Coordinates of C-alpha atoms in Angstrom, one line a residue:
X2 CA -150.4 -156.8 184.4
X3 CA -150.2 -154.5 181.3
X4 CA -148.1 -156.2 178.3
X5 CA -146.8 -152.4 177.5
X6 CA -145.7 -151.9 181.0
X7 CA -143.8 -155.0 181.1
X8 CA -142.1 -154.2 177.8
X9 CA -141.4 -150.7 179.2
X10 CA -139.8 -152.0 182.5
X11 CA -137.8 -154.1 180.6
X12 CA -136.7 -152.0 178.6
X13 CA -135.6 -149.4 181.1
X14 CA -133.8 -152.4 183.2
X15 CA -132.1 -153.0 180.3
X16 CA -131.1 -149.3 179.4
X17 CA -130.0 -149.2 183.1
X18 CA -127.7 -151.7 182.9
X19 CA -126.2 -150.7 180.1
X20 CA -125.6 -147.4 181.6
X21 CA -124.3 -149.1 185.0
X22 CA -122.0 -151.5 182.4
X23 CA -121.1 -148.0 180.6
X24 CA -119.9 -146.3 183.6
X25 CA -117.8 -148.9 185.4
X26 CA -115.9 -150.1 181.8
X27 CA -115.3 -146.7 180.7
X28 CA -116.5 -148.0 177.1
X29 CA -119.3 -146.5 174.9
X30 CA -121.6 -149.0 173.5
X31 CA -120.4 -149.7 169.4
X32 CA -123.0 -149.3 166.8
X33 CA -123.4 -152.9 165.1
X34 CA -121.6 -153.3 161.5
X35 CA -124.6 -153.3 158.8
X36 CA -123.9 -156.2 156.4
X37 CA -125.9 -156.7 152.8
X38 CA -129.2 -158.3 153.2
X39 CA -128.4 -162.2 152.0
X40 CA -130.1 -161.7 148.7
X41 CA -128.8 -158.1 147.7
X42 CA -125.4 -159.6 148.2
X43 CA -126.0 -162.7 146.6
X44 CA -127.1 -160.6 143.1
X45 CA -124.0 -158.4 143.6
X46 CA -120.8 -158.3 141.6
X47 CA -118.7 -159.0 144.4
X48 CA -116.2 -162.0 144.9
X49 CA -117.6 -165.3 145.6
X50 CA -115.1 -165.6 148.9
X51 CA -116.9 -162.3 149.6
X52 CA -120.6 -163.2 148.8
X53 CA -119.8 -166.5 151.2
X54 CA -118.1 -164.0 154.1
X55 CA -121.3 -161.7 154.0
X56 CA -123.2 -165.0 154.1
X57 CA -121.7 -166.5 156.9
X58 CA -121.6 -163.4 159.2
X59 CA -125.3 -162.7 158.2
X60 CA -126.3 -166.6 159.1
X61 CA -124.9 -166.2 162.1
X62 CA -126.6 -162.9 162.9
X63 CA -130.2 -163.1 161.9
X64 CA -132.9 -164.8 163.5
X65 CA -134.4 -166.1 160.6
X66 CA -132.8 -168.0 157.6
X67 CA -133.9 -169.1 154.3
X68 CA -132.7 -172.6 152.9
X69 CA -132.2 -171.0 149.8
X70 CA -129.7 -169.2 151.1
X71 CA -127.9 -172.2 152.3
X72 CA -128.0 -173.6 149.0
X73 CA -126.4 -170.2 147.2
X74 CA -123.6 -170.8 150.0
X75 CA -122.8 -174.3 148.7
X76 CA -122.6 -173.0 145.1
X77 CA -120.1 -170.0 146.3
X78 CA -118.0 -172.7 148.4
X79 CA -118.2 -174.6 144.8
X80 CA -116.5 -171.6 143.1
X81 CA -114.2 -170.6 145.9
X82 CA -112.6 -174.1 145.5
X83 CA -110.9 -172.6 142.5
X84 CA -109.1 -170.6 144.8
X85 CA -109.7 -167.2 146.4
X86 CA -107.8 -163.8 147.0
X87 CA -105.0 -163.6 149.8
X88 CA -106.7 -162.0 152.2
X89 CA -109.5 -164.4 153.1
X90 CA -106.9 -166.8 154.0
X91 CA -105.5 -164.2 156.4
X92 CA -109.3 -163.2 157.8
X93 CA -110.4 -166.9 158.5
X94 CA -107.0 -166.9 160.9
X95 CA -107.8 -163.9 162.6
X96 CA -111.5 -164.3 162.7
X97 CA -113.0 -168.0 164.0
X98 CA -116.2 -167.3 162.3
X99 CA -114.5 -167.5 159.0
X100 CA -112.8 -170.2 159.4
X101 CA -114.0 -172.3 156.6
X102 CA -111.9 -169.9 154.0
X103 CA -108.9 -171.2 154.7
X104 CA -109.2 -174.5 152.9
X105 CA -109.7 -173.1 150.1
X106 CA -106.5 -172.7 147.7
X107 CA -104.8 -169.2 147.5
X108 CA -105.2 -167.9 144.0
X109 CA -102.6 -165.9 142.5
X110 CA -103.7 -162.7 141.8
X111 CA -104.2 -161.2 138.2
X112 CA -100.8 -159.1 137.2
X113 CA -101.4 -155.6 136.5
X114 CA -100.6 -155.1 133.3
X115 CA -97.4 -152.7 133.4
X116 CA -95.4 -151.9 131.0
X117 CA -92.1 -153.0 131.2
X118 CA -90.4 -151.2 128.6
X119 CA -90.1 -148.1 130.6
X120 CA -89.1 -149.8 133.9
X121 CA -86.7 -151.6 132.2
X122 CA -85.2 -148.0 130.6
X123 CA -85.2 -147.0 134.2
X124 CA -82.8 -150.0 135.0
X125 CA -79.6 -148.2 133.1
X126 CA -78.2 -147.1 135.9
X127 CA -74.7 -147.3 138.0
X128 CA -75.8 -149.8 140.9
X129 CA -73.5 -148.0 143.0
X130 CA -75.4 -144.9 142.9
X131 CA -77.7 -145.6 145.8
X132 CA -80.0 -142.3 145.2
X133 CA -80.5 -143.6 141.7
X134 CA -81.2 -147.2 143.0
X135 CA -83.5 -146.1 145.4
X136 CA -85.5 -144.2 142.8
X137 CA -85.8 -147.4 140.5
X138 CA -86.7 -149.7 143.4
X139 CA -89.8 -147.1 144.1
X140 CA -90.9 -147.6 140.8
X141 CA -94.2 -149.8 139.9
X142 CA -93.0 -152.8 138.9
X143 CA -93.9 -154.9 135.9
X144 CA -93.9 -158.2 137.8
X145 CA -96.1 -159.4 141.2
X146 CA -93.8 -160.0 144.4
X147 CA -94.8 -162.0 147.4
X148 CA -95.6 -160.5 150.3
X149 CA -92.0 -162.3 151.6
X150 CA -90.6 -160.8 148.3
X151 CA -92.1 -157.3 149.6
X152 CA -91.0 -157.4 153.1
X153 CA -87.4 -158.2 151.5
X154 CA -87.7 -155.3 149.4
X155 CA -89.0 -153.2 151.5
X156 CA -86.2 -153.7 153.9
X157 CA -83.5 -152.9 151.4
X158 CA -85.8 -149.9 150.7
X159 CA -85.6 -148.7 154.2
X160 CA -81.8 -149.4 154.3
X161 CA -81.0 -147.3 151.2
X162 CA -82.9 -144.1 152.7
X163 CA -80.8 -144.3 156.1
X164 CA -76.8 -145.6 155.9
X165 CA -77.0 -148.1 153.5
X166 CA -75.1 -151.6 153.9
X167 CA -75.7 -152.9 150.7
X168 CA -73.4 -156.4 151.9
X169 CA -76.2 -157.2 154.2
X170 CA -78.7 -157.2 150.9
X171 CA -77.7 -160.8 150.1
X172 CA -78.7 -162.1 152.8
X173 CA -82.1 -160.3 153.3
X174 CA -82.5 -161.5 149.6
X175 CA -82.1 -165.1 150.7
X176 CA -84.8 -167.1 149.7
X177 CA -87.3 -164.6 148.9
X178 CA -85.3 -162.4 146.0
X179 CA -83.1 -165.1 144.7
X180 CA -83.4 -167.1 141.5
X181 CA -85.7 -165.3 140.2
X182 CA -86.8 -165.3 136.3
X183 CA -87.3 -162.5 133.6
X184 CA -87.9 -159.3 134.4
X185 CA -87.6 -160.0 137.9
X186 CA -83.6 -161.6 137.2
X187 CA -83.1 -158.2 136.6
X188 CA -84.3 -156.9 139.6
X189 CA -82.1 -159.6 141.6
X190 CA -78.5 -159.0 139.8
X191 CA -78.8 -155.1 140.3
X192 CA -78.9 -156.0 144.1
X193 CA -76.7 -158.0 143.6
X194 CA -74.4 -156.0 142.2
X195 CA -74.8 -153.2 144.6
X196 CA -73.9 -155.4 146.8
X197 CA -70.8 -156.3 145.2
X198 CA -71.6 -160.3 145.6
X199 CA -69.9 -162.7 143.6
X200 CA -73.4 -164.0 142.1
X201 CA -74.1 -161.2 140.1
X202 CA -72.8 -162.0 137.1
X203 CA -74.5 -165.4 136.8
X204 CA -77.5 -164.3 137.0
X205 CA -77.1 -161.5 134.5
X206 CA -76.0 -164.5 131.9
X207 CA -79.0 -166.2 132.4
X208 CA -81.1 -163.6 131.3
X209 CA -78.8 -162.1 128.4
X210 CA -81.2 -163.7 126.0
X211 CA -84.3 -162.2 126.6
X212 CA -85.1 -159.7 124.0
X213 CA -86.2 -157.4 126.2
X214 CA -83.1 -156.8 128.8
X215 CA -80.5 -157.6 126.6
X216 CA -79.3 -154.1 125.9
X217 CA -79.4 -153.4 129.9
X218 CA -78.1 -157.2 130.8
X219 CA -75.0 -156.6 128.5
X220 CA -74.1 -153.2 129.8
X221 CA -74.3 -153.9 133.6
X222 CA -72.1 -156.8 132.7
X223 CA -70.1 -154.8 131.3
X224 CA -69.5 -152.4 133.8
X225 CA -68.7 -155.3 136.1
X226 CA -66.2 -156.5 134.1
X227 CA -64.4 -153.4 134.2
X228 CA -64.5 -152.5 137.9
X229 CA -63.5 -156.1 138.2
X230 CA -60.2 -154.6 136.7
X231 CA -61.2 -158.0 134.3
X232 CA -60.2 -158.1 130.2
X233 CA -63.2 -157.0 128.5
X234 CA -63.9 -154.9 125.8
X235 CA -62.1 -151.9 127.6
X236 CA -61.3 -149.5 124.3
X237 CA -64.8 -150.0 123.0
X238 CA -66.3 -148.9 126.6
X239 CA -64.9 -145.5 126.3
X240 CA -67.2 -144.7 123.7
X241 CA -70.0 -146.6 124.6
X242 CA -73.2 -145.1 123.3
X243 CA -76.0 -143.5 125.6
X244 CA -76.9 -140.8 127.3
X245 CA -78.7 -142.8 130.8
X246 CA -76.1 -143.2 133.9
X247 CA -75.2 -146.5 133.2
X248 CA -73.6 -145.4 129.9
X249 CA -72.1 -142.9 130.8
X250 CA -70.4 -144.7 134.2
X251 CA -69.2 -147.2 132.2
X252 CA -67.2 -144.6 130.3
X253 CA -65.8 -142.6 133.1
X254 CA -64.9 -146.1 134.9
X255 CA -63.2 -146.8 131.5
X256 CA -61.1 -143.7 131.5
X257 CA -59.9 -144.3 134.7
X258 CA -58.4 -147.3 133.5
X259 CA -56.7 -145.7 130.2
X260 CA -53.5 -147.7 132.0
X261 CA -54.7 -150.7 131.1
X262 CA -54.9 -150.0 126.9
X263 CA -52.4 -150.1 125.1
X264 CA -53.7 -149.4 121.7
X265 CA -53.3 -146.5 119.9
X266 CA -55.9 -143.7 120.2
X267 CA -56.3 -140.6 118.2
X268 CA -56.0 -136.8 120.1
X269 CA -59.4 -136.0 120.1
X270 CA -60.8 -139.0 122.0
X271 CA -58.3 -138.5 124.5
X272 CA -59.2 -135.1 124.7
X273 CA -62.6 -135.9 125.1
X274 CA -62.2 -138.5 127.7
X275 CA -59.9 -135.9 129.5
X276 CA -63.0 -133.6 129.4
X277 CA -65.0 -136.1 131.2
X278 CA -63.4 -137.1 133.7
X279 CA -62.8 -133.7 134.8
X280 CA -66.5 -132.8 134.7
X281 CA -67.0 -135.6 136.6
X282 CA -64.5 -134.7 139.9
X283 CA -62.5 -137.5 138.9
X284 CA -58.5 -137.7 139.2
X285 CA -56.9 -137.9 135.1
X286 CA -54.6 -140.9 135.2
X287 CA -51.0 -139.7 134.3
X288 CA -50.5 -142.0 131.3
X289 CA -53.6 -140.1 129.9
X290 CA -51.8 -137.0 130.4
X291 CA -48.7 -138.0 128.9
X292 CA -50.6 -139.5 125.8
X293 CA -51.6 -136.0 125.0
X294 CA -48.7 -134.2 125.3
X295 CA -47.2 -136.6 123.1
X296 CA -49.3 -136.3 120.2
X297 CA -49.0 -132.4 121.0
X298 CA -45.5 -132.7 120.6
X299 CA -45.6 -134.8 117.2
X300 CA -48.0 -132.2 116.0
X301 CA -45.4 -129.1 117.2
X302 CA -47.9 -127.8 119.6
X303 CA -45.5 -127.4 121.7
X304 CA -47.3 -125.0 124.5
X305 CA -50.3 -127.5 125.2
X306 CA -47.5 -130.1 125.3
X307 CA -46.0 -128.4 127.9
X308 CA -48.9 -127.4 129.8
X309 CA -50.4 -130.8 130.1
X310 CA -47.7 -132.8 132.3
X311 CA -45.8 -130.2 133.7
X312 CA -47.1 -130.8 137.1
X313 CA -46.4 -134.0 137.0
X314 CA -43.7 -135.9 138.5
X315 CA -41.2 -138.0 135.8
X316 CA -40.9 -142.0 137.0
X317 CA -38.7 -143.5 134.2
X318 CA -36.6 -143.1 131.6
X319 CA -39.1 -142.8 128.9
X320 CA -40.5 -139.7 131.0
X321 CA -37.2 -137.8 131.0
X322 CA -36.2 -138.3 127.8
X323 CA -39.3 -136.8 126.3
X324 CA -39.9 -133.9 129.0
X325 CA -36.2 -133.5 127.6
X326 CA -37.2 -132.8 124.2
X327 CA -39.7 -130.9 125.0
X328 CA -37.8 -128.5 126.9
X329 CA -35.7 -127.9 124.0
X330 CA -38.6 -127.0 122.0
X331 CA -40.0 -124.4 124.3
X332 CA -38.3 -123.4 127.8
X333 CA -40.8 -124.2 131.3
X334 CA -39.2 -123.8 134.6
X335 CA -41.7 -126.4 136.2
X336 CA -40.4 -129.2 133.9
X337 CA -36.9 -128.1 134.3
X338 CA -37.1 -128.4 137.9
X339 CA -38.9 -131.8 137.4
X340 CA -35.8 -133.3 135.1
X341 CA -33.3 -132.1 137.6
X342 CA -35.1 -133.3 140.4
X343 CA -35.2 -136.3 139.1
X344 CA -31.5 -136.7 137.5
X345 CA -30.5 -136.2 141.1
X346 CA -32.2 -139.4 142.8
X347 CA -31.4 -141.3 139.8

């Protein structure tokens, strides 16, 4: 018997039954996944945990073996001790052959270098404004998260861009995106106070030190404060400095609460806060109103005055007796029909 032959019958049995296996599977034979010859990958610059995969899958492949190679494995297991990436812990669960990588400790991964300074910037912002939250959260961030941490995020990510519940963030936060340090604090009180939770605050004081977040720390605080109707440095906050959206929320937020000063302030700031509020859709607070035509009226400008509460209704004493005077000065219907009105249910 020819030694050709043979090999040629056996290799057309073999073609054949690959074609029979072919046609009653339905599946196409795969081409075979080319690894790195042993040595090539040994002299590469790849990870040890990857020199030791390539290894492992190749010893288990080839026919022949060097010891060498079994001795460049022992000094890769040596340096994987010191931990290895993430994934290989995931791969030697999924994959049998690589079993042996999961004993090996998970090293934390190197932090990319971000800056902070401008994600921090980014941070001024009103944490009710979910657009503006949204934006921020998409950001690089200058701290590494967990995979738990990301899944956590992620999910608050997800709820933002549909109909966001923001009081179900505190408790997809729990244990993954709570007590959290630094940068990342700040991360975890803006959540928290988008969610309107009670913890908020606490956290922001624990990170009012840092050099870094203070100016940021101390103005979301302050913005709580005030829609937490709490005393605080109200008359300051209508002028607080800055031209980001925290800033200026916390001095629209602040106008809308003129009721609550009861200092003295001069014409043109409330003029000005008059101005913004308007250019921000919001409703001017009557006491604001009547502060201005007030100070009109001391300064005999009689017709702005007039014009800035005659549409509104007189609820004391106080009110009647001025919108009296003022009538005197300079005749509006409106206003007279507002005193009689009013002398009437009285």
């Amino acid at each position: 018997v020819d030694k050709n032959d043979l090999e040629n019958n056996s290799k057309n049995r073999n073609v054949s039954r690959r074609r029979r296996g072919s046609r009653r599977g339905g599946r196409q034979a795969k081409s075979g996944f080319d690894l790195l010859p042993p040595q090539q990958v040994i002299n590469s610059d790849e990870t040890a945990a990857f020199k030791l995969a390539v290894l492992i899958a190749q010893k288990h492949k080839m026919n022949t073996w060097e010891s060498s190679f079994d001795d460049q494995m022992n000094l890769l297991r040596v340096e994987c001790s010191q931990g290895v990436h993430p994934v290989w812990s995931r791969l030697a669960r999924e994959a049998p052959l690589f079993a042996e990588l999961e004993r090996f400790e998970i090293k934390e991964e190197e932090n990319i270098l971000i800056d902070s300074k401008e994600w921090i910037n980014a941070s001024n912002i009103d944490p009710k404004n979910n657009s503006s939250l949204l934006k921020w959260l998409e950001m690089d961030m200058p701290f590494k998260l967990t995979p738990a941490q990301e899944i956590s995020l992620g999910k608050i990510r997800k709820d933002l861009a549909g109909k966001p519940r923001p009081s179900s963030w505190p408790q997809i936060m729990k244990g993954k995106l709570r007590g959290l340090q630094e940068e990342a604090a700040l991360l975890e009180s803006i959540l928290l106070l988008s969610a309107n939770s009670d913890d908020a605050i606490n956290v922001l004081e624990s990170i009012q030190d840092n050099g870094k977040l203070i100016k940021v720390v101390e103005k979301q605080m302050n913005l709580n404060i005030i829609r937490r109707n709490e005393n605080g440095a109200l008359v300051e906050s209508l002028t607080q400095e800055g031209d980001d959206e925290l800033a200026l929320t916390i001095r629209v937020e602040s106008w809308k609460r003129i009721d609550d000063i009861d200092q003295q302030l001069s014409i043109e700031l409330l003029e000005k806060g008059k101005i913004l509020l308007e250019q921000h859709d919001e409703k001017i607070p009557s006491s604001l109103l009547w502060r201005i035509s007030k100070i009109l009226f001391e300064k005999e400008e009689y017709d702005e005055a007039i014009t800035s509460i005659e549409d509104l209704s007189l609820n004391n004493s106080e009110e009647v007796i001025f919108a009296i005077k003022l009538v005197s000065k300079i005749y509006s219907q409106k206003l007279e029909n507002s005193i009689i009105d009013t002398m009437k249910v009285s």
